[in-house]
Structures are given as structure tokens and as C-alpha cells.
Tab-separated table of C-alpha atoms in Angstrom:
chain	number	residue	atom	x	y	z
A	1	UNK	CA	-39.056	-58.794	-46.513
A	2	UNK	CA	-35.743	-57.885	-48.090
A	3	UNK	CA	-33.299	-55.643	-45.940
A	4	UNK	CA	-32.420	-52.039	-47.719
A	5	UNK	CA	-28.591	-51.405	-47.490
A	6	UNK	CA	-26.897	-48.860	-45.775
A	7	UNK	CA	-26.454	-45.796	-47.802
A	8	UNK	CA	-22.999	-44.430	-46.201
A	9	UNK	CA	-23.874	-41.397	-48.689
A	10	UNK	CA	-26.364	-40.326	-46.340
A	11	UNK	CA	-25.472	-37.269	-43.845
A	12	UNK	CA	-25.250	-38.055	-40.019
A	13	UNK	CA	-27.869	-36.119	-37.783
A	14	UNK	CA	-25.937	-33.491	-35.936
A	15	UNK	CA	-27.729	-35.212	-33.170
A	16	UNK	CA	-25.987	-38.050	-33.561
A	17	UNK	CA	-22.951	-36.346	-34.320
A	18	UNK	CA	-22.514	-34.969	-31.414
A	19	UNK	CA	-22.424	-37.973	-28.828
A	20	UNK	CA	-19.118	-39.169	-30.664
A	21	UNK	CA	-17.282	-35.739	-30.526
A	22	UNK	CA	-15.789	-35.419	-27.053
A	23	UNK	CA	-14.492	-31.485	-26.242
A	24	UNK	CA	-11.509	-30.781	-24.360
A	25	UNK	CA	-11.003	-27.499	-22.290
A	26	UNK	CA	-7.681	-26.082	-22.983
A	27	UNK	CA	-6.572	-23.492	-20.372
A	28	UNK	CA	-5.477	-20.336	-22.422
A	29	UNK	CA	-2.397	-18.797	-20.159
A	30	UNK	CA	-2.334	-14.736	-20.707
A	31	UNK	CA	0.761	-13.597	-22.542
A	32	UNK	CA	1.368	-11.399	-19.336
A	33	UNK	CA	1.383	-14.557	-17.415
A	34	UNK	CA	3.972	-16.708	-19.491
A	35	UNK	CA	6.430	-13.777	-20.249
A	36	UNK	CA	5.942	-13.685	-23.926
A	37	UNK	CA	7.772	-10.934	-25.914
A	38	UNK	CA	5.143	-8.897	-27.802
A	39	UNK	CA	6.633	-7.170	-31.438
A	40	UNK	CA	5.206	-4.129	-31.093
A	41	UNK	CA	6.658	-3.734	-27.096
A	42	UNK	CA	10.388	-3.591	-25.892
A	43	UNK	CA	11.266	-7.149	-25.236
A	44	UNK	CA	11.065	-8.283	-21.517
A	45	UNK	CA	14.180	-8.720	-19.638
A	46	UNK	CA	15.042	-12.452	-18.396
A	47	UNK	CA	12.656	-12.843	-15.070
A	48	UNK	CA	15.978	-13.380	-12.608
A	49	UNK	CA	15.423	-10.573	-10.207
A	50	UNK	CA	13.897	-12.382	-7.834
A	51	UNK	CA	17.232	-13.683	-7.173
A	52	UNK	CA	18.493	-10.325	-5.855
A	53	UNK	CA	18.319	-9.867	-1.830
A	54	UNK	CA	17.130	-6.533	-0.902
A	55	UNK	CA	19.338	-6.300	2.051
A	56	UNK	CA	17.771	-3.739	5.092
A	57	UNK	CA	20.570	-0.857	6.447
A	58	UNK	CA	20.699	-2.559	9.791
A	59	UNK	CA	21.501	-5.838	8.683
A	60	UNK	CA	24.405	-4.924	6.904
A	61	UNK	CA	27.979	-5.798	8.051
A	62	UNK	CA	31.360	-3.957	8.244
A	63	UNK	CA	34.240	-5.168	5.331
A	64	UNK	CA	36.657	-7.099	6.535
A	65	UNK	CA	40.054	-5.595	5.783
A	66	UNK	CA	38.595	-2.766	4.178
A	67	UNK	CA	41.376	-0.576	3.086
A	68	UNK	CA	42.748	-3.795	0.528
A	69	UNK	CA	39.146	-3.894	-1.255
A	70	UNK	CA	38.147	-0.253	-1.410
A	71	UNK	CA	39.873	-0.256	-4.825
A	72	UNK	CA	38.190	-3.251	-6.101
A	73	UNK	CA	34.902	-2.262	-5.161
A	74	UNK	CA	35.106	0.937	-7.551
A	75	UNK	CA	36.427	-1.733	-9.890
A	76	UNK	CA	33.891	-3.473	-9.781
A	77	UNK	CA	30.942	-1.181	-9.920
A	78	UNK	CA	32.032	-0.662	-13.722
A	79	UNK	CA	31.146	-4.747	-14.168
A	80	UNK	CA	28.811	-5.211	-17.431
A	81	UNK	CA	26.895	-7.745	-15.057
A	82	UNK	CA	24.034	-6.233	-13.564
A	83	UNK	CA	24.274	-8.759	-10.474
A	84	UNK	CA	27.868	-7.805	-9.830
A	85	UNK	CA	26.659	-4.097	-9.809
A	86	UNK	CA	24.013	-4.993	-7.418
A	87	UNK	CA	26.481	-6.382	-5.279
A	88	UNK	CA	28.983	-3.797	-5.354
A	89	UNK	CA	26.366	-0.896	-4.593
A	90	UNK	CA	25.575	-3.286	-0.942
A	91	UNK	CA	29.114	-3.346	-0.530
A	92	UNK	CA	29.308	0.767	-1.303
A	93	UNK	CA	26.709	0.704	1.490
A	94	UNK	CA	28.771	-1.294	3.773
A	95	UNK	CA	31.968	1.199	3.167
A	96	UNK	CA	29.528	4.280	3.776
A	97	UNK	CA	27.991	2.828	6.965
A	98	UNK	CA	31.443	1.713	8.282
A	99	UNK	CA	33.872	2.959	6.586
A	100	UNK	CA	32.866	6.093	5.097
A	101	UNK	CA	36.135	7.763	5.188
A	102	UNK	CA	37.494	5.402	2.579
A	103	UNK	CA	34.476	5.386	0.448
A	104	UNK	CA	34.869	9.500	0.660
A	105	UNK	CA	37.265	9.955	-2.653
A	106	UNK	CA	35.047	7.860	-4.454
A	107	UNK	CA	31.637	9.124	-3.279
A	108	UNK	CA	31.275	11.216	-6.522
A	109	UNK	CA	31.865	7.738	-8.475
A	110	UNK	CA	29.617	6.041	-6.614
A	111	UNK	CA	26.628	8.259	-6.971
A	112	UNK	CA	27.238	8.471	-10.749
A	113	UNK	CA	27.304	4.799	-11.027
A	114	UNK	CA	23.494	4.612	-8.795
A	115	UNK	CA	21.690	7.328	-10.969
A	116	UNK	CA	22.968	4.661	-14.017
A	117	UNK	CA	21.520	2.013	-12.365
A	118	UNK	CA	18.541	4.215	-11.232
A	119	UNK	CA	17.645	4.800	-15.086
A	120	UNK	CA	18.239	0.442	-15.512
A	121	UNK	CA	14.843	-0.978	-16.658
A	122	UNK	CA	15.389	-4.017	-14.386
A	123	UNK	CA	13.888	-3.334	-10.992
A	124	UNK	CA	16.045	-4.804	-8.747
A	125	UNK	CA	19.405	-2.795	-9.882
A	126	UNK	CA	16.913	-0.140	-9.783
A	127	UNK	CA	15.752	-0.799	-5.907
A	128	UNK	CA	19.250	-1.382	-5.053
A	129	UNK	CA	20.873	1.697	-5.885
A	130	UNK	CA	18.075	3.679	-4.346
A	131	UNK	CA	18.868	1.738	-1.428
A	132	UNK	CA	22.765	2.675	-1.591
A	133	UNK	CA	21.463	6.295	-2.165
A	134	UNK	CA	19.550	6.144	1.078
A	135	UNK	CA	22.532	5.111	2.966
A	136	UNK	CA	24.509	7.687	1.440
A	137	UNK	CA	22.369	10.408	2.084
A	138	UNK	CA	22.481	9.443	6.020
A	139	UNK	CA	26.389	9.053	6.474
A	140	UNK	CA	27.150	12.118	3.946
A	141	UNK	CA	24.756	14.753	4.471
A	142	UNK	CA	25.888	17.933	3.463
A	143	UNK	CA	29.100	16.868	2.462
A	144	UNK	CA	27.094	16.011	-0.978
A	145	UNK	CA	26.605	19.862	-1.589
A	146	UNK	CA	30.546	20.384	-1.901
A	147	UNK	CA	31.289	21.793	-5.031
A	148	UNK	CA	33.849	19.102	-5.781
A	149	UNK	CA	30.635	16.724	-6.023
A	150	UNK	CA	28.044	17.263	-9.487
A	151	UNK	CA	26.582	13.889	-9.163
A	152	UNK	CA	23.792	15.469	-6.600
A	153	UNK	CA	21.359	17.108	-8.640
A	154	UNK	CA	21.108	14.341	-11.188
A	155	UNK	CA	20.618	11.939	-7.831
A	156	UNK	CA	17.903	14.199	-7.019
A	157	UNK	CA	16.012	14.714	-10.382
A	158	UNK	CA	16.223	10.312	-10.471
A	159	UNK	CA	14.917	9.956	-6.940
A	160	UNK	CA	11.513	12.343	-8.177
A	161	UNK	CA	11.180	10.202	-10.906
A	162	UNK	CA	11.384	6.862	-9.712
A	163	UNK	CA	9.143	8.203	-6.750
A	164	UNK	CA	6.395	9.637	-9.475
A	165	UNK	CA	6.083	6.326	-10.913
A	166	UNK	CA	3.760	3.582	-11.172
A	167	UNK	CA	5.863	0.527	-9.890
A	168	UNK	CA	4.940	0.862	-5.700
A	169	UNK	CA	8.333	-0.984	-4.350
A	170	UNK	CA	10.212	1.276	-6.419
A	171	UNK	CA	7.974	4.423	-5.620
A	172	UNK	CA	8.149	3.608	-1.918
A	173	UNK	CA	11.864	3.291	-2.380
A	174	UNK	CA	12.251	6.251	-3.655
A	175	UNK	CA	10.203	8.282	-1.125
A	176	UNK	CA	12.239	6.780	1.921
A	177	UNK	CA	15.437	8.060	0.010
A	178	UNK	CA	14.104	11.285	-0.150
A	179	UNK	CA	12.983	11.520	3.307
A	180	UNK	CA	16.661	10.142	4.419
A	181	UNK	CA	17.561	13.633	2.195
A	182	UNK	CA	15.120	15.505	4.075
A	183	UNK	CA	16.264	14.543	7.945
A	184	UNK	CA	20.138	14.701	6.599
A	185	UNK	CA	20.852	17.688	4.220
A	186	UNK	CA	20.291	21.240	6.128
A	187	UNK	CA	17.208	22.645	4.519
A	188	UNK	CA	18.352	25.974	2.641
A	189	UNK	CA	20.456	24.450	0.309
A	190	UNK	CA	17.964	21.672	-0.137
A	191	UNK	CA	15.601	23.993	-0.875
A	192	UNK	CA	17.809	26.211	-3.189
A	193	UNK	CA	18.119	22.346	-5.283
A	194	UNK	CA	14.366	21.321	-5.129
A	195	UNK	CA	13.331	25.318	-6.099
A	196	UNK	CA	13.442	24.183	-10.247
A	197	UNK	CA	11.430	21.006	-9.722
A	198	UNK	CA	8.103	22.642	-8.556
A	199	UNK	CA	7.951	23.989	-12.672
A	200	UNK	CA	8.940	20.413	-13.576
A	201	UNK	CA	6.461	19.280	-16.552
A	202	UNK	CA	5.511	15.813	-14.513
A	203	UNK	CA	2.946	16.916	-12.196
A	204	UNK	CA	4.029	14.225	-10.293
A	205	UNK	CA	7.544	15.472	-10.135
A	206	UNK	CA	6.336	18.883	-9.205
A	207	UNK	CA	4.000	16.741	-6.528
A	208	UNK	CA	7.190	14.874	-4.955
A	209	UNK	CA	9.389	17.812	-4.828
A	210	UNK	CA	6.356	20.062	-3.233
A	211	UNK	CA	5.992	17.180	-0.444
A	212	UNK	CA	9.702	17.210	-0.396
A	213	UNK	CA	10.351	21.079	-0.393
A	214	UNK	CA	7.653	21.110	2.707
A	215	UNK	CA	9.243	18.688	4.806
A	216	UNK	CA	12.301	20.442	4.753
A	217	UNK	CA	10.640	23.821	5.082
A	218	UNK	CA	9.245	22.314	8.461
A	219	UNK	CA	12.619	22.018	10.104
A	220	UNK	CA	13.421	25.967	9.143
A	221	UNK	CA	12.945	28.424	11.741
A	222	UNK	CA	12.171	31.934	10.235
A	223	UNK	CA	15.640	32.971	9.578
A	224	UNK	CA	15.957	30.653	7.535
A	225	UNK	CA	13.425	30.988	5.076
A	226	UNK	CA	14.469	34.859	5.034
A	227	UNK	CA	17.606	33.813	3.704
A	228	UNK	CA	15.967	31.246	1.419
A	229	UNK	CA	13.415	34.438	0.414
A	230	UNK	CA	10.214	34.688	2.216
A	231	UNK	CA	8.659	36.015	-0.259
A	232	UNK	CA	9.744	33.612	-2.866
A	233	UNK	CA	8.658	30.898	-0.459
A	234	UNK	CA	5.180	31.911	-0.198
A	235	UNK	CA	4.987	32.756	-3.853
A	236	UNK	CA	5.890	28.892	-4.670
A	237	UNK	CA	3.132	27.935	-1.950
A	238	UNK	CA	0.469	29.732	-3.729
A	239	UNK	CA	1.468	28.646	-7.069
A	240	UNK	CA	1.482	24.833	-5.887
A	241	UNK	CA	-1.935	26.133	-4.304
A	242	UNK	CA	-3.427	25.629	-7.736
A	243	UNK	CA	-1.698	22.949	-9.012
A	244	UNK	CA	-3.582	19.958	-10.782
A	245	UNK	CA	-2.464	17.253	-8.519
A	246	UNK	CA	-4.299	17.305	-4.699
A	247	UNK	CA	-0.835	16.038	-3.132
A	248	UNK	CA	0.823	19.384	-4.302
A	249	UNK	CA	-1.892	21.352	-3.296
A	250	UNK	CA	-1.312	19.414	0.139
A	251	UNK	CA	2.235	19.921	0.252
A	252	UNK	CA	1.391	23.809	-0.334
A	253	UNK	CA	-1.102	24.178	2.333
A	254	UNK	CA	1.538	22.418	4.921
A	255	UNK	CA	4.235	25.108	3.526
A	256	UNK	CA	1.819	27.713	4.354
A	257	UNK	CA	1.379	26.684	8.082
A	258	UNK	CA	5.012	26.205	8.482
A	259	UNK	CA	5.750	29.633	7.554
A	260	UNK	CA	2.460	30.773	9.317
A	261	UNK	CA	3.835	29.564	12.739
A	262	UNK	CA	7.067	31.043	12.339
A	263	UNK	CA	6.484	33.770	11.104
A	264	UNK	CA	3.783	34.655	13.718
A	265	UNK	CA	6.152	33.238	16.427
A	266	UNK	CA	6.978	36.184	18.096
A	267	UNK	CA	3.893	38.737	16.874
A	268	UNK	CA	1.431	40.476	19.073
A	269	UNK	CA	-0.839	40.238	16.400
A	270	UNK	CA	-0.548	37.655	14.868
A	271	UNK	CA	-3.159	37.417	11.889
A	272	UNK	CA	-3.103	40.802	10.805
A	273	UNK	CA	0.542	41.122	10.796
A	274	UNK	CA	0.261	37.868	8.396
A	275	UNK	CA	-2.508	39.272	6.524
A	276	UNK	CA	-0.676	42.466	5.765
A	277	UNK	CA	2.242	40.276	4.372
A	278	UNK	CA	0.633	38.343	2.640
A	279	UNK	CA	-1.625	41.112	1.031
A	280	UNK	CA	1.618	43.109	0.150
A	281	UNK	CA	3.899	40.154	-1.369
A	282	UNK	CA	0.733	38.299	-3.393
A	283	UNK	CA	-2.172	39.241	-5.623
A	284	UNK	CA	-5.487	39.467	-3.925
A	285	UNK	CA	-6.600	36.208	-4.605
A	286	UNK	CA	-3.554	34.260	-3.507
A	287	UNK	CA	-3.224	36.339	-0.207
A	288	UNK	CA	-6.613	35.177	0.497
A	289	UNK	CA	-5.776	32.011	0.212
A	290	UNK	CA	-3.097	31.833	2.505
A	291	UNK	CA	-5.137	33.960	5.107
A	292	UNK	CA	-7.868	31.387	4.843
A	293	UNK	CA	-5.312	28.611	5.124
A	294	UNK	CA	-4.016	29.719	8.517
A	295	UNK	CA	-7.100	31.200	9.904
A	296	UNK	CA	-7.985	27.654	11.954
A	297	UNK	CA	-4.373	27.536	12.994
């Protein structure tokens, strides 16, 4: 019987086919993980800030000779090398923790130079110069407030930002800066700087400075907040009352106790002495509100 020849014309089985083809797996790497740039997105920054060392208050160290390199240090802080600015806003701590005197005349550039670096989109000049404005806030104080310093309220306005946003280590940042405000700057003046940032159109800027504005109103004895306005200070409580975000409705109800308690301090009787204020510096609603509020209290 004669053999047929092969026909190489003839189409392989797909059967067949497949025992020769051998598949490889290919990891696919997210463009998030590898850092590419995308075209339609501002192009990411070179990933080097891990190299920064976020250096704690308490384990900084006094400048040697420090009255030869107080000049170089505002020098510096005008370097177009972010690192160099990061390092020049530790040693700005460093002169306000233990020298402050020296750092004094220069305290206005300094602040200037950390709200710059507060609007940086690289996180760790960001982070850093929060960090300086912690430290300042704690050696400074009041002294900030002098009329011969302007850098304060746009310190204050970057502080509720950066604490309104999404990136935690810079949030949390932020909020310790503000609470170093809080314990440091006497709360009537504070107040009288926070007032315009419970209209801001961020509701989590209003949210911050409401949280903010009742921390300080917690150190203020009744005097106080008469000089402040107590009727403008209840009036912003029962605004924030009914504002969209629950931490500023929060914020508002621990306003209302604080004022509750002093106010009531020294009263006979108490709740209907409250109620009558309230009642006669609010519309019906509102003074219900903050009736109900202190009722338990």
C-alpha cells in the first residue's frame, strides 16, 4: 500500500496547536506604582522626599556660635533648592527654640518664607515648614499679632488649608500647629483673626477654624467673650449649628457649653437667665437650639 504525502497545506487542529504555544504571565505594574507621568495630569515631582528627616522639637539642638550664622540662615532660606530650604527652616527652629532673640528681626521673613513653602507641592518642604510654624507659634506667641508683623494671617489661612486636606501627615501637621496657636496666642485676638474663616467657602476650612475658634473660646472666661461680643459669639455658634459638615456642628455645640458655663457661672438661675439671652439675641429657632444644647449640662 503506497504512503499519501504530507499535505503541509492542510490547517493544524487548534488542538494541536495549542500544546506547542507556551503562555507567559507578565506582571502589569500600575502607573501609580512606577511613577509614570500621565499627559493629561501635572507631572510628578522626582520621588526624593523620603530623604528629608522630619526632625521632632525636642530633639533639636542649640547653634553653635549663633550670632555669626543668623545672617546666613536668612540667606539661605532664599536658596532655589528645596533641600537647602528644608534645612534652613530646622535651623529657623533651632534659632527660635534657643535663640529667639536673634531670630526676632527676621521673624516676619521667616514666616513669609514657610507659607511659600506651605503652598510647595512637594510634601516634605510642605511638613517642614509647618513644623517651623509650630515652633514659632510656641516661642512667639503674641508677639506675632504686632502690627510690625503681616505675615500672620496668611500663616493662618495656610495652616486651615493644609489641615482641610486629604494628605493625613500633612493634615495632622497642620492641626498640631494650630493647636500650638491655640495654647500660645491669648484668645481674643485669635478669635478677632479666625472670625472671617467660619464664612470661608471650604466647608472644611470653616470646619477647622470652628474646632479652632472653640478651643480658644474654652480658655476665655466671660469677660472675655464680652469684649470679643457675646452676642456675636453665640450668633457664629448657631450659624455653625447648621453647617453641612458634623465637625462644625461639633465645634458649635462645644462653643455653646463654653459660653453656657460661663456665662451661668455666677447666676442664681441659671437656665432661665440663659434662656432669656438667648431668646432676646437669636431667632426662635436658634435660641432653642442653644437651650436644648445646654439643658443636660
Amino acid at each position: 500500500m503506497a504512503l499519501r504525502p504530507i499535505d503541509n497545506s492542510l490547517p493544524i487542529a487548534p488542538e494541536r496547536l495549542k500544546k506547542h504555544v507556551k503562555v507567559v504571565s507578565v506582571p502589569i505594574q500600575k502607573q501609580s506604582e512606577v511613577g509614570v507621568n500621565d499627559e493629561n495630569k501635572a507631572p510628578l515631582p522626582p520621588s526624593t522626599d523620603s530623604t528629608i528627616d522630619y526632625i521632632s522639637s525636642d530633639d533639636l539642638k542649640p547653634i553653635s556660635d549663633p550670632e555669626s550664622k543668623i545672617q546666613g540662615l536668612i540667606e539661605r532660606l532664599d536658596s532655589k533648592d528645596w533641600t537647602k530650604v528644608c534645612e534652613s527652616l530646622n535651623n529657623a527652629r533651632r534659632f527660635a527654640l534657643y535663640h529667639s532673640s536673634l531670630l526676632l528681626p527676621f521673624l516676619e521673613k521667616v514666616m513669609l518664607v514657610a507659607v511659600k513653602a506651605m503652598k510647595n507641592p512637594r510634601s516634605a518642604l510642605c511638613k517642614t515648614s509647618i513644623m517651623a510654624s509650630s515652633d514659632i507659634f510656641k516661642v512667639f506667641g503674641d508677639q506675632l499679632l504686632d502690627s510690625t508683623i503681616n505675615a500672620f494671617d496668611n500663616l493662618l489661612l495656610q495652616l486651615l488649608l493644609k489641615a482641610s486636606q486629604d494628605k493625613r501627615f500633612v493634615c495632622e501637621e497642620a492641626d498640631r500647629a494650630l493647636n500650638a496657636m491655640v495654647k500660645s496666642v491669648t484668645p481674643l485676638p485669635l478669635l478677632n483673626k479666625l472670625r472671617p474663616y467660619v464664612s470661608h467657602s471650604n466647608p472644611r476650612v470653616r470646619a477647622k477654624a470652628a474646632i479652632t475658634i472653640s478651643k480658644s473660646v474654652s480658655k476665655m472666661g466671660l469677660e472675655g467673650m464680652n469684649e470679643f461680643g457675646l452676642v456675636s459669639l453665640v450668633q457664629m455658634a448657631a450659624d455653625l449649628l447648621n453647617d453641612r459638615l458634623p465637625e462644625a456642628r461639633e465645634a458649635a455645640r462645644n462653643i455653646v457649653t463654653s459660653i453656657y458655663e460661663a456665662y451661668t457661672r455666677n447666676e442664681e438661675q441659671k437656665q432661665e437667665s440663659w434662656q432669656n439671652f438667648c431668646q432676646s439675641s437669636l431667632p426662635p429657632i436658634h435660641a432653642q437650639s442653644m437651650v436644648k444644647i445646654t439643658s443636660s449640662t
